Short mmCIF file of C-alpha atoms in Angstrom, two decimals:
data_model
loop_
_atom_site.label_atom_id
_atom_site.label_comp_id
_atom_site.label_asym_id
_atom_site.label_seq_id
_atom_site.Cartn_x
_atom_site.Cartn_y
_atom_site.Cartn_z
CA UNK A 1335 0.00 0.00 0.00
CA UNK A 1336 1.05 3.44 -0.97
CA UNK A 1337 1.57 5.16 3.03
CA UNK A 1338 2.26 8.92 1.49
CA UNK A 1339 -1.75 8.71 1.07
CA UNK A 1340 -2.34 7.58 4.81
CA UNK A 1341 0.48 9.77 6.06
CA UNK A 1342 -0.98 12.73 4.50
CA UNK A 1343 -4.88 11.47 6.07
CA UNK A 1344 -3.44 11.87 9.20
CA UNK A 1345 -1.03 14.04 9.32
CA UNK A 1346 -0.99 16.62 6.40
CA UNK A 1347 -4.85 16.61 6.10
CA UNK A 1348 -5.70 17.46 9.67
CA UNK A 1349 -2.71 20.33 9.92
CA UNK A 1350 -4.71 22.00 7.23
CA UNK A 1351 -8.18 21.68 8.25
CA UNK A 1352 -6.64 23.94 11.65
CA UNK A 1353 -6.60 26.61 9.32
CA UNK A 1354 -10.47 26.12 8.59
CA UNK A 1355 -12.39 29.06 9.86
CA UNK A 1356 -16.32 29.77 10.11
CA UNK A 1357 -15.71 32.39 7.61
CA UNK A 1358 -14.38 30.21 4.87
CA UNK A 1359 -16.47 30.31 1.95
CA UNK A 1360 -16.59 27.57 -0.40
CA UNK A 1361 -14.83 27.75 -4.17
CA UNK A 1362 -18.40 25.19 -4.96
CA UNK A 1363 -21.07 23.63 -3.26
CA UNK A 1364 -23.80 24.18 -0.53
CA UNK A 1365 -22.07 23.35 2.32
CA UNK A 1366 -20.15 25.66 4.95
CA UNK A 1367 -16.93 24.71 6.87
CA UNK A 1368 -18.45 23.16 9.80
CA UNK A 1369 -21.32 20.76 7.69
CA UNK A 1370 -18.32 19.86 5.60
CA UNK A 1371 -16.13 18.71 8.65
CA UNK A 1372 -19.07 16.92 10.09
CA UNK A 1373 -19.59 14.93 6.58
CA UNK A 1374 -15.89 14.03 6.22
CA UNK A 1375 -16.20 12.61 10.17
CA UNK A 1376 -19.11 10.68 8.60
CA UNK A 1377 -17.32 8.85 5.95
CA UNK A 1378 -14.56 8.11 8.50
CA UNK A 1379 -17.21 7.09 10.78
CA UNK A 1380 -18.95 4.93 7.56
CA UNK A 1381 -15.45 3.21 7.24
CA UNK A 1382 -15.63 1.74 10.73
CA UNK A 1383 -18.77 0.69 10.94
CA UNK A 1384 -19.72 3.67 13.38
CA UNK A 1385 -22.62 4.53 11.22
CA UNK A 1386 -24.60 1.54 9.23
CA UNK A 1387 -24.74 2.11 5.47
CA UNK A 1388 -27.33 0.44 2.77
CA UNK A 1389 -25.29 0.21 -0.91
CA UNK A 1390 -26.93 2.70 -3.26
CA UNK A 1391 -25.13 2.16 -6.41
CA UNK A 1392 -26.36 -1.33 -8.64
CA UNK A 1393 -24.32 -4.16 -8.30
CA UNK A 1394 -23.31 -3.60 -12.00
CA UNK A 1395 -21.76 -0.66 -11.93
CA UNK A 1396 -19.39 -1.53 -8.78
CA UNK A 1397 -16.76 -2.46 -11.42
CA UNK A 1398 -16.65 1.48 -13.26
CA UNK A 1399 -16.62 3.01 -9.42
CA UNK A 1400 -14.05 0.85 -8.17
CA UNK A 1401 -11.82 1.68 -11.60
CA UNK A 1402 -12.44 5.04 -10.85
CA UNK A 1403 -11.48 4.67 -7.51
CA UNK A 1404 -7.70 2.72 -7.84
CA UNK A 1405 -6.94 5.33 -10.48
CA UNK A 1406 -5.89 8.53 -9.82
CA UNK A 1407 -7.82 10.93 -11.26
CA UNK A 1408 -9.55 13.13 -8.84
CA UNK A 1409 -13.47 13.65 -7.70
CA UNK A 1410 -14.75 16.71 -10.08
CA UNK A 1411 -16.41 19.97 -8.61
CA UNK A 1412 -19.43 19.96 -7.46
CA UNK A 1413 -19.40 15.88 -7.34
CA UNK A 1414 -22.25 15.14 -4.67
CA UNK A 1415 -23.34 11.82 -2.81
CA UNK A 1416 -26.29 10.71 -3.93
CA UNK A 1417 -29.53 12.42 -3.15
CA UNK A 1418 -30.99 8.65 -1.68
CA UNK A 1419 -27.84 8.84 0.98
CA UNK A 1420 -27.94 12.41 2.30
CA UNK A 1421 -30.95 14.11 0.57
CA UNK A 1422 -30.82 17.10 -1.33
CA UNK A 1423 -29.61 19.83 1.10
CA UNK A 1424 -26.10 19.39 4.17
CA UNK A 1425 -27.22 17.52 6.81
CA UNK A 1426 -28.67 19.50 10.52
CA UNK A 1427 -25.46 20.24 12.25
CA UNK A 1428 -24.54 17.73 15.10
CA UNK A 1429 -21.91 20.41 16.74
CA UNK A 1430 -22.09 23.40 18.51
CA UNK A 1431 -18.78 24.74 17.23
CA UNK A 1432 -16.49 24.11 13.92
CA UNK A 1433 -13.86 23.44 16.93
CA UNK A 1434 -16.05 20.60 18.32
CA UNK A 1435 -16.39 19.64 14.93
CA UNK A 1436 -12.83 19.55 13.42
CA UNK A 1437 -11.89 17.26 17.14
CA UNK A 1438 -14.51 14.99 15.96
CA UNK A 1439 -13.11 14.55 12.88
CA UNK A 1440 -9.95 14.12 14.19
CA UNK A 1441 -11.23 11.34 16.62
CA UNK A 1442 -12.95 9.79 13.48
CA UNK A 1443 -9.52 9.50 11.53
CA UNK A 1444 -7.56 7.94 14.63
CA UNK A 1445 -10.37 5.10 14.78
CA UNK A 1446 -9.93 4.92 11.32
CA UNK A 1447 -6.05 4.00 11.39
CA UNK A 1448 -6.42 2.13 14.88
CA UNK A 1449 -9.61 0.07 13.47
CA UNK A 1450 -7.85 -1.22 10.01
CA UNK A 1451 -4.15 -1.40 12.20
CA UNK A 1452 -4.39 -5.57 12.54
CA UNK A 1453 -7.31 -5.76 10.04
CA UNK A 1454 -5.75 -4.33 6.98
CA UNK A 1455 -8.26 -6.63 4.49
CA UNK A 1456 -11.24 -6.39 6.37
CA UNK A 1457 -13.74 -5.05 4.19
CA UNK A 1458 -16.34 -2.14 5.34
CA UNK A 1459 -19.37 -1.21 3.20
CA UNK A 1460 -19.12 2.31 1.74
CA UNK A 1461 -22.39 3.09 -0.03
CA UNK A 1462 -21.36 4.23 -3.42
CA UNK A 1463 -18.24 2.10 -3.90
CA UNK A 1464 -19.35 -1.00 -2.26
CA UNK A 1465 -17.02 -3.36 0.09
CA UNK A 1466 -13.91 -1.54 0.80
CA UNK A 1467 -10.59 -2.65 2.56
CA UNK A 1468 -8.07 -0.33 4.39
CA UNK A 1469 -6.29 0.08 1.11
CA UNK A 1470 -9.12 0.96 -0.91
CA UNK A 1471 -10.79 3.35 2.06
CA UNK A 1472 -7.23 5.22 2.28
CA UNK A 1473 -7.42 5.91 -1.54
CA UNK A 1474 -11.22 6.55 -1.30
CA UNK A 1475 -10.54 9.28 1.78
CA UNK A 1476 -7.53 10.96 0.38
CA UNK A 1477 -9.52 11.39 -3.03
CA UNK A 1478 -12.32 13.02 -0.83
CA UNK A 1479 -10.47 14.60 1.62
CA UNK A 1480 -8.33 16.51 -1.32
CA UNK A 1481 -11.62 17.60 -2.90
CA UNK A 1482 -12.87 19.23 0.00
CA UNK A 1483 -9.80 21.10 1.16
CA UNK A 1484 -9.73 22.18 -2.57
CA UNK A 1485 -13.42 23.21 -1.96
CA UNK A 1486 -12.09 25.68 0.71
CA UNK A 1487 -9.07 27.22 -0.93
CA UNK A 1488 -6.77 24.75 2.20
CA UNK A 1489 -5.31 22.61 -0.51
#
């Protein structure tokens, strides 16, 4: 497994989500700083089982997302989860604070690493891409992670 991807998860990533603010508008997208932290502590939370998932995308097409995924091209502007797994507008705010958020998030990515440490080919269901393993989640959360310090101008 390429470890630059998992190094920068949790170590490069969260350095530059400290420089999130309130005030940080998006470059696209609905969603502030602080419903954007919460959803990237979901799909952490996803990977470990934290929070039960139902597969949304037809068994069929689990081949062109997962050849998507091992490459490396990245996830496009504007690229949303499907309306069926979070609806149409950011999920209600779970947080009183982007701080309380952002140490949430941080709590979410050191389960992450400590839940796939001895279980590297365990396989967690993500609801787009289907049964993932710690190699496959690490490539899934850099590509998302990337996107969404893109999103806010971090990256």
């Amino acid at each position: 497994m390429d470890t630059s991807k998992i190094d920068f998860i949790t170590t490069g990533f969260l350095q530059k989500m400290e420089g999130l603010t309130e005030e940080a508008k998006p470059l696209w997208g609905v969603m502030n700083a602080q419903e954007m932290v919460e959803h990237l502590a979901d799909f952490f939370n996803i990977a470990t089982e934290k929070i039960k998932v139902e597969l949304v995308t037809p068994e069929e097409q689990l081949p062109r997302y997962m050849e998507f995924l091992m490459s490396d091209k990245p996830f496009k502007e504007n690229t949303k989860a499907p309306v069926t797994l979070i609806g149409e507008k950011p999920l209600p705010l779970r947080f009183a604070s982007l701080q309380e958020a952002k140490n949430s998030l941080k709590k979410a990515v050191k389960d992450f690493t400590e839940y796939f440490r001895e279980r590297t080919e365990r396989k967690t269901l993500h609801p787009v891409f289907g049964e993932l393993n710690f190699g496959e989640w690490t490539k899934l959360h850099y590509k998302h992670v990337v996107h969404h310090l893109t999103q806010f101008s971090l990256l």
